[in-house]
mmCIF file of C-alpha atoms and ligand atoms in Angstrom:
data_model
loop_
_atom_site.group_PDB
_atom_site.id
_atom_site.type_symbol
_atom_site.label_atom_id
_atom_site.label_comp_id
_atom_site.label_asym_id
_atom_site.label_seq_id
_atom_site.Cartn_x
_atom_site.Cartn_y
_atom_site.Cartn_z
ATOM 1 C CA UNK A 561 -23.017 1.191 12.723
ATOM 2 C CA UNK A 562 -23.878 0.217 9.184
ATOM 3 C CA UNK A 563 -21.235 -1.246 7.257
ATOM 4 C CA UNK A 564 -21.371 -2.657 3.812
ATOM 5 C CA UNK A 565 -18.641 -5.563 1.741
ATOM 6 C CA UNK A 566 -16.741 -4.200 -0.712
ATOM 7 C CA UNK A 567 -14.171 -6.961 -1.163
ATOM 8 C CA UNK A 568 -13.885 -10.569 -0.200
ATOM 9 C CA UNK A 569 -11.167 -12.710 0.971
ATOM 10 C CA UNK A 570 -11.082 -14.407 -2.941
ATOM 11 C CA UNK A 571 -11.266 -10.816 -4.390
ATOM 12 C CA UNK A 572 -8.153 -9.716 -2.295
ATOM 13 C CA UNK A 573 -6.315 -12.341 -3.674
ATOM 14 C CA UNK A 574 -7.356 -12.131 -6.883
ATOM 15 C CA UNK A 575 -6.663 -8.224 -7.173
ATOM 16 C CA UNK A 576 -3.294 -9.377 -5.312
ATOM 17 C CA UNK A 577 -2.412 -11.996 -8.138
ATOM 18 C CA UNK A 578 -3.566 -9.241 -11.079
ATOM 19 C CA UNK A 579 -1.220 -6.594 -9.089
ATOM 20 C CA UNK A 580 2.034 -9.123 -9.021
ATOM 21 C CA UNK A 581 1.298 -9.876 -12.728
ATOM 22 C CA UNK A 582 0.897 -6.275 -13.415
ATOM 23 C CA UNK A 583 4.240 -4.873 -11.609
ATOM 24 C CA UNK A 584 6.117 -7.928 -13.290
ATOM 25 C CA UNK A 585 4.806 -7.040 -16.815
ATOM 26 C CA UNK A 586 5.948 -3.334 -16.625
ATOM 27 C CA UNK A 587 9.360 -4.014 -14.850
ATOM 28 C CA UNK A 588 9.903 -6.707 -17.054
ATOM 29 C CA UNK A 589 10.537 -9.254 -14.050
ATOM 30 C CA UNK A 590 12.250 -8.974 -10.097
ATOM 31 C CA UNK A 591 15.704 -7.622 -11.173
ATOM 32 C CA UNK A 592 16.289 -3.916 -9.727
ATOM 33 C CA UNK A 593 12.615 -4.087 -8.606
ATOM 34 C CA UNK A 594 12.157 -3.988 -4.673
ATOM 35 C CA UNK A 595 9.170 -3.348 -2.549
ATOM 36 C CA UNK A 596 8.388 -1.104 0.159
ATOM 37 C CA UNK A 597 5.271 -2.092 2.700
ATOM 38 C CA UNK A 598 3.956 1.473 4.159
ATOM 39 C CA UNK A 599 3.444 0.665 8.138
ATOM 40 C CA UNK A 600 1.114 -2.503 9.271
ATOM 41 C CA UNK A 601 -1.120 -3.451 6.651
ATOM 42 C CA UNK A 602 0.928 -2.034 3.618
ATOM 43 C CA UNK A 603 3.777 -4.417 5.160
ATOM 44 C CA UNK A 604 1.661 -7.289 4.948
ATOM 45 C CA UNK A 605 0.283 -5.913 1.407
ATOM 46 C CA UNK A 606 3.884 -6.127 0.536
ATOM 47 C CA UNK A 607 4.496 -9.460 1.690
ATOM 48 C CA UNK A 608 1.246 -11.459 0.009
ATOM 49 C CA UNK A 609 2.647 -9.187 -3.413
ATOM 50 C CA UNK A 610 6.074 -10.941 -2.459
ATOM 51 C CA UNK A 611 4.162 -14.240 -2.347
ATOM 52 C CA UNK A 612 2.447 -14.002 -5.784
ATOM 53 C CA UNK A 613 5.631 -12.882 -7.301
ATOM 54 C CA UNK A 614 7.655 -15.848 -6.009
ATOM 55 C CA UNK A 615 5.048 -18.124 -7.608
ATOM 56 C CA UNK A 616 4.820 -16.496 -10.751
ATOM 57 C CA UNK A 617 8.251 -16.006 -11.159
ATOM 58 C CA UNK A 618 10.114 -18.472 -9.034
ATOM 59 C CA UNK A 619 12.581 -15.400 -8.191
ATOM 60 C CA UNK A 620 11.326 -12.868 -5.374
ATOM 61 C CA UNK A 621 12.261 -8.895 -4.851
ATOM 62 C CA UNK A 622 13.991 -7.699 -1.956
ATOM 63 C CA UNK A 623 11.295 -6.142 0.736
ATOM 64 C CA UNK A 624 11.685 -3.336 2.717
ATOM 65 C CA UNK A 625 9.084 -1.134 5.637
ATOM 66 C CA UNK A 626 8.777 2.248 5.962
ATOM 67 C CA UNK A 627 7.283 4.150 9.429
ATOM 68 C CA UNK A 628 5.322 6.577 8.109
ATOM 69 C CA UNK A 629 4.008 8.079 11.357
ATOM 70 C CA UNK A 630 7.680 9.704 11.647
ATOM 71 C CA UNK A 631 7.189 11.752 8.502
ATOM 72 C CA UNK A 632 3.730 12.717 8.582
ATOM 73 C CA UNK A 633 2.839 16.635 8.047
ATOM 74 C CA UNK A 634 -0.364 16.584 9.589
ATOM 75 C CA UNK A 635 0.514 14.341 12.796
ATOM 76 C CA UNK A 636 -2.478 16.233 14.622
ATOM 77 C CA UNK A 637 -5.011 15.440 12.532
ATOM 78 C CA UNK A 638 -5.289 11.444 12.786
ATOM 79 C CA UNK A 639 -3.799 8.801 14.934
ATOM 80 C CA UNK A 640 -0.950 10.013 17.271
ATOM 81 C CA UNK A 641 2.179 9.821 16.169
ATOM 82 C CA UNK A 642 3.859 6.061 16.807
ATOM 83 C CA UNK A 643 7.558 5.002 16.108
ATOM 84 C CA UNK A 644 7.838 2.134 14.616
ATOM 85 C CA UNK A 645 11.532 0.373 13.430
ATOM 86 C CA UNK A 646 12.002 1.099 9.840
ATOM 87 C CA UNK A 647 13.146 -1.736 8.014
ATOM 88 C CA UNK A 648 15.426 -1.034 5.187
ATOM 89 C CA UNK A 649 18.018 -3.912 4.516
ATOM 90 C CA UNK A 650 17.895 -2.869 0.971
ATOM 91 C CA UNK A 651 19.894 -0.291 -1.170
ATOM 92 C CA UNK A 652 17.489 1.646 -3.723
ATOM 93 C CA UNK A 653 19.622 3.560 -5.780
ATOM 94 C CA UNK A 654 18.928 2.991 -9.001
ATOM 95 C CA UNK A 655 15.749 0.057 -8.267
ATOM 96 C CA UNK A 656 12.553 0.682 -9.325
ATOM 97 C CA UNK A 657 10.925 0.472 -6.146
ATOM 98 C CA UNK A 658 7.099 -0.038 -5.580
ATOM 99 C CA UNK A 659 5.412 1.257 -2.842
ATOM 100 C CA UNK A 660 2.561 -0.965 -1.603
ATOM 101 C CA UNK A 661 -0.233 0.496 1.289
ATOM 102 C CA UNK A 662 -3.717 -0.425 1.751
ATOM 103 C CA UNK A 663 -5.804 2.677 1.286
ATOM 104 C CA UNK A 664 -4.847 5.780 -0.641
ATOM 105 C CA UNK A 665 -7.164 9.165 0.600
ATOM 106 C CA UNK A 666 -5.266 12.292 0.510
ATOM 107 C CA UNK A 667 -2.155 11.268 -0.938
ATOM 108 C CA UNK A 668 -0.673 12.759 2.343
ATOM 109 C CA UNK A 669 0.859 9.434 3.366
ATOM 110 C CA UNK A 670 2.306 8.821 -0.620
ATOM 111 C CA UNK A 671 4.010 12.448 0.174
ATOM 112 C CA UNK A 672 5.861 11.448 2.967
ATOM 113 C CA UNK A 673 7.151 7.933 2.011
ATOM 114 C CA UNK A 674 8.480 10.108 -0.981
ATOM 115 C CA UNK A 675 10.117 12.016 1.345
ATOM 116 C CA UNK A 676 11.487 9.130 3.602
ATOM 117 C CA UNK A 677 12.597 7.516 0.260
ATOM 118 C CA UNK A 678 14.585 10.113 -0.966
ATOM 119 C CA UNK A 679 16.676 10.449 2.513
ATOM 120 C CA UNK A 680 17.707 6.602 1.538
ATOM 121 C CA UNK A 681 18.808 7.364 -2.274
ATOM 122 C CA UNK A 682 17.727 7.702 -5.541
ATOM 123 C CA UNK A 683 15.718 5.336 -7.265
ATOM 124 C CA UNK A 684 15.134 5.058 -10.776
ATOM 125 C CA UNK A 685 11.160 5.039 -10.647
ATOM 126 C CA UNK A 686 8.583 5.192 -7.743
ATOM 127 C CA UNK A 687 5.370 3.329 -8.404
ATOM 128 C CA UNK A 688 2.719 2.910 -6.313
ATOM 129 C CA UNK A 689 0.096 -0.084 -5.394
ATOM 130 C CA UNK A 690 -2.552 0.053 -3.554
ATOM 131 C CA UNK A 691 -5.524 -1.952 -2.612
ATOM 132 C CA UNK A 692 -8.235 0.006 -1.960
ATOM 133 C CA UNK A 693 -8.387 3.864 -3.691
ATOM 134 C CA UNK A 694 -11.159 5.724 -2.030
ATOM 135 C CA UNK A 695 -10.748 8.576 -3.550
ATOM 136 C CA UNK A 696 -10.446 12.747 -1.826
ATOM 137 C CA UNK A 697 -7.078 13.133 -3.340
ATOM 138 C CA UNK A 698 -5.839 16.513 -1.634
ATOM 139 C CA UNK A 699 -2.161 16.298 -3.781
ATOM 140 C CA UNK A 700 -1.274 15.479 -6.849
ATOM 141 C CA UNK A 701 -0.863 11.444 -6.579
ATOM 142 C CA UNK A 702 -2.098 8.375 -8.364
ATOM 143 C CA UNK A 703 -1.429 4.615 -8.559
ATOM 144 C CA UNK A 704 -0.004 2.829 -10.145
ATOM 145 C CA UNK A 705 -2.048 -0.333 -9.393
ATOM 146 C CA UNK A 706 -5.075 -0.492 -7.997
ATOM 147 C CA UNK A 707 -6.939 -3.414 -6.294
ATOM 148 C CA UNK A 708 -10.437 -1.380 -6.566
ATOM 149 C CA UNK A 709 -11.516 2.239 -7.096
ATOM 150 C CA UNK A 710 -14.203 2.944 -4.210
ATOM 151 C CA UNK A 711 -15.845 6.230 -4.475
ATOM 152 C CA UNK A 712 -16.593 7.225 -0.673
ATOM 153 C CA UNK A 713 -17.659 10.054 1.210
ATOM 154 C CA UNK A 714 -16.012 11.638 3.658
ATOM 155 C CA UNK A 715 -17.682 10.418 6.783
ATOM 156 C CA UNK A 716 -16.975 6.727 5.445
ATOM 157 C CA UNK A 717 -14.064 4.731 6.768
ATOM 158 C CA UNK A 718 -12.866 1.593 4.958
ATOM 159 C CA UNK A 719 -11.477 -1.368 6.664
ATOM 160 C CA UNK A 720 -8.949 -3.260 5.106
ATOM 161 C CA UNK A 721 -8.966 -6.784 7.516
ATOM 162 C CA UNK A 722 -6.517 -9.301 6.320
ATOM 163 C CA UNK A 723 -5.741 -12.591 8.414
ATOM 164 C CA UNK A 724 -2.669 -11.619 10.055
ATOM 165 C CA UNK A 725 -3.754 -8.660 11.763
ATOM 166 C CA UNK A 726 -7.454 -9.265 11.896
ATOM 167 C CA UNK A 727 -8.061 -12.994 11.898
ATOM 168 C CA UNK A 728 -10.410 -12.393 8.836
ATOM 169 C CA UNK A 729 -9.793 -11.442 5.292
ATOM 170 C CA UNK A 730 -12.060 -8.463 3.841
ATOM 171 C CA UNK A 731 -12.378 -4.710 2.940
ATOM 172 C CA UNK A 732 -15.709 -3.056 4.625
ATOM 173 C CA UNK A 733 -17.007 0.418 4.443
ATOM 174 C CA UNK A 734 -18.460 1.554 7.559
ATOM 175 C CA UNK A 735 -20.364 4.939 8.401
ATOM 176 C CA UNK A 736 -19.071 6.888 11.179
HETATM 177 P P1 LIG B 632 -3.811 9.511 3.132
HETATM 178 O O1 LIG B 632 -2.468 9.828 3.699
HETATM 179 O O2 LIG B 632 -3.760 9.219 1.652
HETATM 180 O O3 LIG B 632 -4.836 10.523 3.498
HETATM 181 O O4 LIG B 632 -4.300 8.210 3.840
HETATM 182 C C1 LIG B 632 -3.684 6.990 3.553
HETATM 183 C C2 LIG B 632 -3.085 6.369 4.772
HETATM 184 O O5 LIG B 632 -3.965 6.452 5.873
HETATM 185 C C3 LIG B 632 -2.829 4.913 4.519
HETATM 186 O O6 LIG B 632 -1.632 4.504 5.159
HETATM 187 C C4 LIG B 632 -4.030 4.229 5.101
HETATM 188 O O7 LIG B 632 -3.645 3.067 5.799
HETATM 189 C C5 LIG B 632 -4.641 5.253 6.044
HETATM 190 N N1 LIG B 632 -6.059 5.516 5.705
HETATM 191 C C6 LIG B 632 -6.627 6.657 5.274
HETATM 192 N N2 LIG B 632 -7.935 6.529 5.120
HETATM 193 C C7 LIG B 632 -8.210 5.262 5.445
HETATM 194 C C8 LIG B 632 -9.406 4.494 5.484
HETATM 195 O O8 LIG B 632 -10.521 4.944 5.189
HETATM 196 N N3 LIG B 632 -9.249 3.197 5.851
HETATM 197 C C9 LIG B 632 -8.039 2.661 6.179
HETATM 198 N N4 LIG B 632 -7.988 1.346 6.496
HETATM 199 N N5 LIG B 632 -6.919 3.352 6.164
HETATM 200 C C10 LIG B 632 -7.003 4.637 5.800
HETATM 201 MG MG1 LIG B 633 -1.803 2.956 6.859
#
């Protein structure tokens, strides 16, 4: 199976430090911003984004998790479904509230934590960071920030690895 390195452990974290900087800049700081992990790695993604913030900033924004796998439109055509707790010890009304996952494709996923989101309230703004954009957009969604743009084809998978679910720290494009 040939696989190829698109990212390294140091270029994670340096996309991660230019993402915190970035989502501080245009909220102008942690008040009324929170951040919402999308299911396993976007949850982590959330977390290390949580880290760089606290540093930067000495002041850190509430973090929530959203299941995805519940809203999904197209359960058949991946992974079967899995429920996961949600956790959501933060009121969004109002916040601007940045989603955070680790690979946008179709947009699919975006779609339905859009949907989940607006069962919990109304938030101000929506952004959306993500580390790895590999492009085959099948709605109309875009990110906000972007680790790196990776033009792939379609019988490509990327792997996102980070240490604390995969005891390594890289992004890998492997043929199927
Ligand atoms: P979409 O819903 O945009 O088609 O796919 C995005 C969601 O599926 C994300 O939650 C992401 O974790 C997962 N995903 C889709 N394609 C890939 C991929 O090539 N690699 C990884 N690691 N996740 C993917
Ligand atoms: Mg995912």
């Amino acid at each position: 199976m040939p696989e190829r390195r698109i990212m390294d452990a140091q270029e994670i974290q340096r996309s991660l430090s230019r993402i915190a900087h970035e989502i501080l800049e245009r909220n102008r700081g942690v008040e009324d911003l929170v951040l919402v992990g999308i299911h396993t790695r976007g949850v982590i993604l959330s977390q290390l984004l949580e880290q760089n913030i606290l540093r930067f900033e000495g002041n850190c924004a509430p973090l929530a998790e959203l299941d995805i796998n519940l809203y999904r439109d197209d359960l058949q055509a991946r992974e079967s479904p899995r429920v996961r707790p949600t956790k959501f010890p933060v009121d969004i009304r109002g916040k601007n509230v940045v989603l955070v996952d680790d690979v946008l494709f179709t947009g699919r996923t975006i779609r339905a934590a859009l949907d989940a989101l607006s069962d919990l309230g109304r938030p101000r703004q929506v952004q959306l960071a993500i580390l790895v954009d590999r492009g085959h957009r099948e709605l109309p969604i875009r990110a906000d920030y972007v680790g790196k743009n990776v033009p792939t084809s379609l019988d490509e998978e990327v792997k996102v690895r980070l240490t604390e679910t995969d005891q390594t720290e890289d992004v890998i494009i492997v043929k199927l």
